[in-house]
Amino acid sequence: MTERIVIVGNGMAGARLASELHARDGDRKVTVLGAEPHRAYNRIMLSTLLAGKIGEPDVELAEVAGQGVDLRTAVTVTAIDRADRAVRTKDGDRIPYDHLVLATGSRAIVPPLPGLDGPELPERVVPFRTLDDCRRILAVAAGARRVLVLGGGLLGLEAARGLAARGLDVAVVHPVPYLMERQLDPAGAAVLARTLAGLGVTTHLSVPATAVAADAHGVRLDLADGRSLDADLLVLSCGVRPDTALAATAGLAVERGVLVDDRLRTSDRCVSAIGDCAQHDGALTGLVAPAWAQARVLAQVLTGEDPLARYRPRPVVTRLKAAGIDLAAMGDPAGDGPGEELTFTDPARGTYARLRIHDERLTAAILLGDNPAVGTVIQLFDRGQPVPADRRSLLLGRAFGAAPAEPAATPALMPDAVTVCQCNNVSKGALVSCWRSGARTVDAVVAGTRAGTGCGGCRDAVAGIVEWLSSVDSVEVAR
């Protein structure tokens, strides 16, 4: 009998799960219900779209349809009938399931400010979350000169930099004393603010917004210190909240997100949840790499490929995707405890580095600016490997007389197990294997391995490996 799997949500998690299921043998029908009217797209690349570096076709994700996959866009699921194992849609359809997967993602938080408390946001006030949001921002920005971004977290800064790259006068308003407080420390954030200023983005820190006034001609943001800032567009980037309404109404266990176990099962064994909406071991994901890892594990469980597969979170590495800024942050920047700490700062060059080491392992790191050691630091943190005796090679890279930080000056010396793409957990060995199987271009290797299809930060590394492979007759991979 054909197993019926229904996936609610066609975002990055839901689309990946459909792809993972499609790639595995078995008699099943997969139905994907997406509320948005578009094809699945890479949300991480929206800031690059804002900057005008890519077009909409470049953010689309490859979709699987036909051959056991029924993809339906612009379909809103309104209820889950757990007793009859069916979901109901806004159009009145009833779709039965044997197993249901919630991949409902998260929604942008709209701050409870006067002027934003109506049923709809003013025309010149737009959250930065979805492709439609991006379209609205670009439509208003086309006739704008000044833009305000409310929120100095990762997404807010990516939006600000993207709009500044279009020549707009951009200011970021953040209620916390320093930017990206979840990933950075005050010293690193100060260097980042200076770098942003040089790129056309000013910052107003430690000042909450108190009200918004907007009409067809512009928008005004009132601040707690008595000032008011005027602009043509206000972009909201005040965080996101897991979309758990459907699960909660159905009586599933919900805290901040939908509670799931190591096999991504909810309190109902016939219902699973992955991605932004899922809460595993007390934590939310919010990033693409964990969501895709969850999709892979769930596909293994549902298809019987590995019924004992378990989701095990990996250390999170945050990269800021903004032209002219190279930032990698990992671990808890505010944490303390035993061990050693090394720092280096050069605000004039936009460089800051901080490492925390305990028992010869990296427990946290911040690298801002041009540092050749960033790839090595990420690998050491991700794998929990011992750090080199000469700490300068990690802190300063090859500069200042330090020993070379990179473990290999050429891909020929790069170990096969080194992870090149963090989002998709693609190793150098997997890239080599794909090339040997017939992929002879960067696009072909990307299509065969998915490397570079997440945040895009590894695309240059993938291209370098392909270039090296193309220049040699026989490939010797160091192991």
Tab-separated table of N, CA and C in Angstrom, residues 191-280:
chain	number	residue	atom	x	y	z
A	191	VAL	N	34.135	47.322	16.086
A	191	VAL	CA	34.876	47.271	14.818
A	191	VAL	C	33.917	47.099	13.652
A	192	LEU	N	32.905	46.255	13.834
A	192	LEU	CA	31.909	46.047	12.783
A	192	LEU	C	31.156	47.339	12.480
A	193	ALA	N	30.785	48.086	13.518
A	193	ALA	CA	30.066	49.350	13.303
A	193	ALA	C	30.920	50.332	12.512
A	194	ARG	N	32.212	50.347	12.795
A	194	ARG	CA	33.109	51.241	12.054
A	194	ARG	C	33.217	50.804	10.596
A	195	THR	N	33.287	49.500	10.379
A	195	THR	CA	33.345	48.990	9.014
A	195	THR	C	32.076	49.347	8.250
A	196	LEU	N	30.919	49.188	8.902
A	196	LEU	CA	29.651	49.538	8.270
A	196	LEU	C	29.587	51.014	7.910
A	197	ALA	N	30.100	51.854	8.799
A	197	ALA	CA	30.087	53.296	8.528
A	197	ALA	C	30.866	53.609	7.260
A	198	GLY	N	31.967	52.893	7.053
A	198	GLY	CA	32.755	53.103	5.852
A	198	GLY	C	32.059	52.608	4.592
A	199	LEU	N	31.040	51.774	4.778
A	199	LEU	CA	30.281	51.236	3.651
A	199	LEU	C	28.939	51.942	3.471
A	200	GLY	N	28.727	53.034	4.216
A	200	GLY	CA	27.518	53.831	4.027
A	200	GLY	C	26.365	53.488	4.938
A	201	VAL	N	26.633	52.768	6.026
A	201	VAL	CA	25.580	52.399	6.976
A	201	VAL	C	25.906	52.999	8.338
A	202	THR	N	25.104	53.937	8.807
A	202	THR	CA	25.292	54.507	10.136
A	202	THR	C	24.485	53.700	11.151
A	203	THR	N	24.875	53.787	12.410
A	203	THR	CA	24.193	53.015	13.449
A	203	THR	C	23.793	53.918	14.608
A	204	HIS	N	22.607	53.654	15.160
A	204	HIS	CA	22.112	54.326	16.363
A	204	HIS	C	21.871	53.228	17.391
A	205	LEU	N	22.742	53.156	18.386
A	205	LEU	CA	22.731	52.043	19.320
A	205	LEU	C	22.175	52.435	20.677
A	206	SER	N	21.746	51.423	21.409
A	206	SER	CA	21.268	51.588	22.783
A	206	SER	C	20.105	52.562	22.873
A	207	VAL	N	19.253	52.544	21.849
A	207	VAL	CA	18.116	53.453	21.850
A	207	VAL	C	16.894	52.730	21.275
A	208	PRO	N	15.900	52.423	22.093
A	208	PRO	CA	14.685	51.773	21.591
A	208	PRO	C	13.830	52.729	20.768
A	209	ALA	N	13.084	52.156	19.842
A	209	ALA	CA	12.081	52.924	19.110
A	209	ALA	C	10.815	52.998	19.959
A	210	THR	N	10.086	54.101	19.847
A	210	THR	CA	8.875	54.287	20.648
A	210	THR	C	7.607	54.413	19.806
A	211	ALA	N	7.736	54.821	18.549
A	211	ALA	CA	6.543	54.977	17.709
A	211	ALA	C	6.960	55.104	16.256
A	212	VAL	N	6.004	54.812	15.381
A	212	VAL	CA	6.208	54.944	13.940
A	212	VAL	C	5.059	55.742	13.354
A	213	ALA	N	5.380	56.695	12.504
A	213	ALA	CA	4.362	57.435	11.768
A	213	ALA	C	4.698	57.349	10.292
A	214	ALA	N	3.766	56.859	9.496
A	214	ALA	CA	4.048	56.665	8.075
A	214	ALA	C	2.848	57.071	7.250
A	215	ASP	N	3.125	57.658	6.083
A	215	ASP	CA	2.072	57.961	5.111
A	215	ASP	C	2.638	57.717	3.720
A	216	ALA	N	1.956	58.185	2.712
A	216	ALA	CA	2.371	57.922	1.343
A	216	ALA	C	3.672	58.627	0.981
A	217	HIS	N	4.076	59.584	1.774
A	217	HIS	CA	5.253	60.391	1.435
A	217	HIS	C	6.511	59.993	2.202
A	218	GLY	N	6.381	59.299	3.313
A	218	GLY	CA	7.566	58.936	4.072
A	218	GLY	C	7.205	58.301	5.403
A	219	VAL	N	8.230	58.055	6.207
A	219	VAL	CA	8.058	57.394	7.493
A	219	VAL	C	8.936	58.079	8.533
A	220	ARG	N	8.420	58.170	9.754
A	220	ARG	CA	9.186	58.763	10.858
A	220	ARG	C	9.266	57.738	11.991
A	221	LEU	N	10.477	57.581	12.517
A	221	LEU	CA	10.697	56.666	13.636
A	221	LEU	C	11.086	57.485	14.853
A	222	ASP	N	10.241	57.440	15.883
A	222	ASP	CA	10.523	58.158	17.124
A	222	ASP	C	11.342	57.276	18.053
A	223	LEU	N	12.343	57.866	18.717
A	223	LEU	CA	13.255	57.128	19.581
A	223	LEU	C	13.079	57.529	21.033
A	224	ALA	N	13.513	56.645	21.925
A	224	ALA	CA	13.322	56.859	23.360
A	224	ALA	C	14.118	58.046	23.883
A	225	ASP	N	15.166	58.473	23.187
A	225	ASP	CA	15.966	59.616	23.647
A	225	ASP	C	15.420	60.950	23.163
A	226	GLY	N	14.231	60.935	22.536
A	226	GLY	CA	13.590	62.169	22.099
A	226	GLY	C	13.822	62.523	20.648
A	227	ARG	N	14.720	61.848	19.999
A	227	ARG	CA	14.977	62.136	18.592
A	227	ARG	C	13.936	61.468	17.698
A	228	SER	N	13.846	61.966	16.477
A	228	SER	CA	13.018	61.353	15.443
A	228	SER	C	13.837	61.269	14.167
A	229	LEU	N	13.763	60.137	13.517
A	229	LEU	CA	14.500	59.920	12.273
A	229	LEU	C	13.501	59.784	11.132
A	230	ASP	N	13.756	60.500	10.042
A	230	ASP	CA	12.884	60.464	8.871
A	230	ASP	C	13.528	59.656	7.748
A	231	ALA	N	12.696	58.970	6.986
A	231	ALA	CA	13.192	58.168	5.874
A	231	ALA	C	12.070	57.940	4.883
A	232	ASP	N	12.433	57.325	3.758
A	232	ASP	CA	11.440	56.950	2.749
A	232	ASP	C	10.944	55.524	2.949
A	233	LEU	N	11.715	54.726	3.731
A	233	LEU	CA	11.393	53.322	3.919
A	233	LEU	C	11.900	52.863	5.278
A	234	LEU	N	11.083	52.082	5.975
A	234	LEU	CA	11.491	51.466	7.235
A	234	LEU	C	11.430	49.953	7.067
A	235	VAL	N	12.574	49.300	7.246
A	235	VAL	CA	12.659	47.844	7.160
A	235	VAL	C	12.696	47.282	8.578
A	236	LEU	N	11.819	46.340	8.854
A	236	LEU	CA	11.756	45.726	10.181
A	236	LEU	C	12.553	44.430	10.184
A	237	SER	N	13.503	44.348	11.102
A	237	SER	CA	14.270	43.119	11.286
A	237	SER	C	14.458	42.908	12.784
A	238	CYS	N	13.357	42.595	13.431
A	238	CYS	CA	13.304	42.512	14.897
A	238	CYS	C	13.221	41.074	15.390
A	239	GLY	N	13.707	40.152	14.589
A	239	GLY	CA	13.682	38.752	14.978
A	239	GLY	C	12.512	38.008	14.374
A	240	VAL	N	12.479	36.705	14.629
A	240	VAL	CA	11.412	35.854	14.113
A	240	VAL	C	10.846	35.007	15.237
A	241	ARG	N	9.665	34.493	15.009
A	241	ARG	CA	8.996	33.636	15.989
A	241	ARG	C	8.506	32.375	15.268
A	242	PRO	N	8.816	31.170	15.789
A	242	PRO	CA	8.366	29.938	15.141
A	242	PRO	C	6.858	29.946	14.922
A	243	ASP	N	6.455	29.494	13.755
A	243	ASP	CA	5.032	29.451	13.408
A	243	ASP	C	4.450	28.139	13.938
A	244	THR	N	3.902	28.195	15.142
A	244	THR	CA	3.408	26.989	15.817
A	244	THR	C	1.888	26.960	15.957
A	245	ALA	N	1.202	27.932	15.378
A	245	ALA	CA	-0.244	28.038	15.586
A	245	ALA	C	-0.980	26.778	15.147
A	246	LEU	N	-0.623	26.238	14.004
A	246	LEU	CA	-1.297	25.040	13.487
A	246	LEU	C	-1.098	23.863	14.440
A	247	ALA	N	0.137	23.705	14.921
A	247	ALA	CA	0.442	22.594	15.834
A	247	ALA	C	-0.273	22.766	17.166
A	248	ALA	N	-0.263	23.988	17.693
A	248	ALA	CA	-0.886	24.226	18.989
A	248	ALA	C	-2.389	23.979	18.927
A	249	THR	N	-3.035	24.441	17.871
A	249	THR	CA	-4.473	24.239	17.715
A	249	THR	C	-4.817	22.753	17.609
A	250	ALA	N	-3.891	21.979	17.056
A	250	ALA	CA	-4.122	20.533	16.916
A	250	ALA	C	-3.816	19.766	18.197
A	251	GLY	N	-3.353	20.474	19.230
A	251	GLY	CA	-3.096	19.833	20.506
A	251	GLY	C	-1.733	19.190	20.632
A	252	LEU	N	-0.811	19.515	19.724
A	252	LEU	CA	0.549	18.999	19.836
A	252	LEU	C	1.312	19.771	20.912
A	253	ALA	N	2.316	19.139	21.500
A	253	ALA	CA	3.109	19.788	22.544
A	253	ALA	C	3.949	20.905	21.937
A	254	VAL	N	3.773	22.115	22.486
A	254	VAL	CA	4.456	23.291	21.962
A	254	VAL	C	5.003	24.117	23.118
A	255	GLU	N	6.235	24.554	23.002
A	255	GLU	CA	6.794	25.566	23.909
A	255	GLU	C	7.131	26.775	23.047
A	256	ARG	N	8.379	27.093	22.875
A	256	ARG	CA	8.728	28.140	21.908
A	256	ARG	C	8.509	27.627	20.487
A	257	GLY	N	8.812	26.351	20.270
A	257	GLY	CA	8.564	25.688	18.999
A	257	GLY	C	7.801	24.404	19.239
A	258	VAL	N	7.568	23.655	18.176
A	258	VAL	CA	6.908	22.351	18.279
A	258	VAL	C	7.933	21.359	18.833
A	259	LEU	N	7.625	20.738	19.942
A	259	LEU	CA	8.581	19.849	20.594
A	259	LEU	C	8.780	18.573	19.779
A	260	VAL	N	10.056	18.222	19.529
A	260	VAL	CA	10.378	17.000	18.796
A	260	VAL	C	11.484	16.251	19.520
A	261	ASP	N	11.536	14.925	19.275
A	261	ASP	CA	12.588	14.100	19.868
A	261	ASP	C	13.735	13.938	18.867
A	262	ASP	N	14.642	13.013	19.146
A	262	ASP	CA	15.815	12.834	18.287
A	262	ASP	C	15.462	12.336	16.892
A	263	ARG	N	14.280	11.730	16.748
A	263	ARG	CA	13.833	11.290	15.423
A	263	ARG	C	12.866	12.295	14.805
A	264	LEU	N	12.814	13.484	15.373
A	264	LEU	CA	11.990	14.598	14.892
A	264	LEU	C	10.503	14.335	15.015
A	265	ARG	N	10.101	13.421	15.906
A	265	ARG	CA	8.693	13.133	16.139
A	265	ARG	C	8.129	14.115	17.162
A	266	THR	N	6.891	14.524	16.954
A	266	THR	CA	6.194	15.375	17.904
A	266	THR	C	5.533	14.486	18.966
A	267	SER	N	4.665	15.068	19.762
A	267	SER	CA	3.925	14.284	20.759
A	267	SER	C	2.951	13.315	20.118
A	268	ASP	N	2.684	13.467	18.825
A	268	ASP	CA	1.898	12.514	18.048
A	268	ASP	C	2.881	11.777	17.134
A	269	ARG	N	2.984	10.459	17.279
A	269	ARG	CA	3.979	9.703	16.535
A	269	ARG	C	3.737	9.695	15.029
A	270	CYS	N	2.577	10.148	14.603
A	270	CYS	CA	2.294	10.246	13.174
A	270	CYS	C	2.573	11.638	12.616
A	271	VAL	N	3.128	12.498	13.458
A	271	VAL	CA	3.419	13.874	13.046
A	271	VAL	C	4.854	14.209	13.428
A	272	SER	N	5.602	14.763	12.484
A	272	SER	CA	6.967	15.222	12.734
A	272	SER	C	7.056	16.718	12.470
A	273	ALA	N	8.148	17.329	12.900
A	273	ALA	CA	8.374	18.747	12.631
A	273	ALA	C	9.859	18.963	12.417
A	274	ILE	N	10.200	19.824	11.462
A	274	ILE	CA	11.594	20.149	11.171
A	274	ILE	C	11.722	21.632	10.870
A	275	GLY	N	12.953	22.125	10.933
A	275	GLY	CA	13.229	23.512	10.564
A	275	GLY	C	12.931	24.495	11.676
A	276	ASP	N	12.644	25.731	11.271
A	276	ASP	CA	12.472	26.822	12.227
A	276	ASP	C	11.367	26.579	13.242
A	277	CYS	N	10.342	25.820	12.865
A	277	CYS	CA	9.203	25.642	13.765
A	277	CYS	C	9.466	24.593	14.835
A	278	ALA	N	10.522	23.799	14.687
A	278	ALA	CA	10.771	22.676	15.584
A	278	ALA	C	11.678	23.078	16.741
A	279	GLN	N	11.412	22.536	17.907
A	279	GLN	CA	12.248	22.747	19.097
A	279	GLN	C	12.784	21.389	19.544
A	280	HIS	N	14.090	21.224	19.423
A	280	HIS	CA	14.736	19.954	19.764
A	280	HIS	C	15.669	20.156	20.942
